[in-house]
Amino acid sequence: MGYDLNEIIDSFIELLPAQLSAIESAIQAGNPSELRSQAHTLKGSSSNVGAIELAALSYQLETLGKQGDTATAQTVAVPLRQLARDSEQALRQFMAS
């Protein structure tokens, strides 16, 4: 049984706001373990849909979570929402073509 790429992309787009909020909450709470976990999840889902830049930024945040560095993560996460919006827009265009 195969998966429909559009369904996978739809699911990614649907879950993206919650994933971003979870990362931001972990950073604000100074919770590196949660940051690592949430960034890891976003890294994987971004990779699955080809959002490579978003996956790379998520990897950076995951690494900072592993290092316990939520202070640096605040700076690294600044472009996260914009990059997520750009990725979502590109994926929507891909599905429309």
Short mmCIF file of C-alpha atoms in Angstrom, two decimals:
data_model
loop_
_atom_site.label_atom_id
_atom_site.label_comp_id
_atom_site.label_asym_id
_atom_site.label_seq_id
_atom_site.Cartn_x
_atom_site.Cartn_y
_atom_site.Cartn_z
CA MET A 1 0.00 0.00 0.00
CA GLY A 2 1.56 3.28 -1.11
CA TYR A 3 1.17 6.80 0.13
CA ASP A 4 -0.09 9.70 -1.94
CA LEU A 5 2.53 12.49 -1.98
CA ASN A 6 -0.18 15.15 -1.86
CA GLU A 7 -1.59 13.59 1.31
CA ILE A 8 1.86 13.60 2.91
CA ILE A 9 2.37 17.24 1.97
CA ASP A 10 -1.12 18.16 3.20
CA SER A 11 -0.40 16.49 6.52
CA PHE A 12 2.94 18.30 6.80
CA ILE A 13 1.29 21.67 6.14
CA GLU A 14 -1.50 20.92 8.60
CA LEU A 15 0.91 19.96 11.41
CA LEU A 16 3.50 22.66 10.72
CA PRO A 17 2.02 25.46 12.88
CA ALA A 18 1.86 23.18 15.93
CA GLN A 19 5.43 21.99 15.36
CA LEU A 20 6.69 25.57 15.12
CA SER A 21 4.80 26.58 18.25
CA ALA A 22 6.20 23.60 20.16
CA ILE A 23 9.76 24.56 19.19
CA GLU A 24 9.20 28.19 20.14
CA SER A 25 7.63 27.16 23.46
CA ALA A 26 10.56 24.88 24.28
CA ILE A 27 13.00 27.70 23.58
CA GLN A 28 11.03 30.21 25.65
CA ALA A 29 10.75 27.73 28.52
CA GLY A 30 14.47 26.99 28.36
CA ASN A 31 13.71 23.29 27.87
CA PRO A 32 16.54 21.81 25.77
CA SER A 33 15.18 18.26 25.85
CA GLU A 34 11.85 19.35 24.40
CA LEU A 35 13.63 21.57 21.89
CA ARG A 36 15.71 18.61 20.73
CA SER A 37 12.66 16.39 20.42
CA GLN A 38 10.48 18.90 18.58
CA ALA A 39 13.27 20.03 16.27
CA HIS A 40 14.04 16.39 15.47
CA THR A 41 10.41 15.82 14.52
CA LEU A 42 10.35 18.90 12.29
CA LYS A 43 13.67 17.90 10.71
CA GLY A 44 12.26 14.51 9.74
CA SER A 45 8.94 15.75 8.41
CA SER A 46 10.66 18.56 6.47
CA SER A 47 13.06 16.08 4.93
CA ASN A 48 10.18 13.81 3.94
CA VAL A 49 8.57 16.55 1.83
CA GLY A 50 11.80 17.96 0.41
CA ALA A 51 11.92 21.15 2.51
CA ILE A 52 15.68 20.83 2.82
CA GLU A 53 16.45 24.33 4.16
CA LEU A 54 13.82 23.93 6.86
CA ALA A 55 15.24 20.51 7.71
CA ALA A 56 18.74 22.01 7.96
CA LEU A 57 17.59 24.75 10.34
CA SER A 58 15.70 22.16 12.36
CA TYR A 59 18.90 20.11 12.59
CA GLN A 60 20.74 23.15 13.96
CA LEU A 61 18.03 23.58 16.59
CA GLU A 62 18.09 19.87 17.42
CA THR A 63 21.86 20.07 17.94
CA LEU A 64 21.50 23.12 20.19
CA GLY A 65 18.89 21.23 22.20
CA LYS A 66 21.32 18.33 22.61
CA GLN A 67 23.94 20.81 23.80
CA GLY A 68 21.48 22.42 26.22
CA ASP A 69 21.90 25.79 24.50
CA THR A 70 18.45 27.35 24.34
CA ALA A 71 19.95 30.87 24.41
CA THR A 72 21.64 30.41 21.03
CA ALA A 73 18.55 28.59 19.80
CA GLN A 74 16.57 31.83 20.25
CA THR A 75 18.79 33.50 17.66
CA VAL A 76 18.89 30.52 15.31
CA ALA A 77 15.09 30.23 15.43
CA VAL A 78 14.48 33.82 14.31
CA PRO A 79 14.08 32.88 10.60
CA LEU A 80 12.16 29.67 11.41
CA ARG A 81 8.62 30.94 10.80
CA GLN A 82 9.52 32.75 7.58
CA LEU A 83 11.37 29.72 6.25
CA ALA A 84 8.38 27.57 7.17
CA ARG A 85 6.03 29.95 5.30
CA ASP A 86 8.32 29.89 2.27
CA SER A 87 8.45 26.09 2.37
CA GLU A 88 4.67 25.84 2.70
CA GLN A 89 4.18 28.17 -0.26
CA ALA A 90 6.61 26.18 -2.41
CA LEU A 91 4.88 22.92 -1.49
CA ARG A 92 1.45 24.34 -2.30
CA GLN A 93 2.76 25.48 -5.70
CA PHE A 94 4.19 22.01 -6.28
CA MET A 95 0.84 20.37 -5.50
CA ALA A 96 -0.98 22.81 -7.79
CA SER A 97 1.23 21.99 -10.77
#
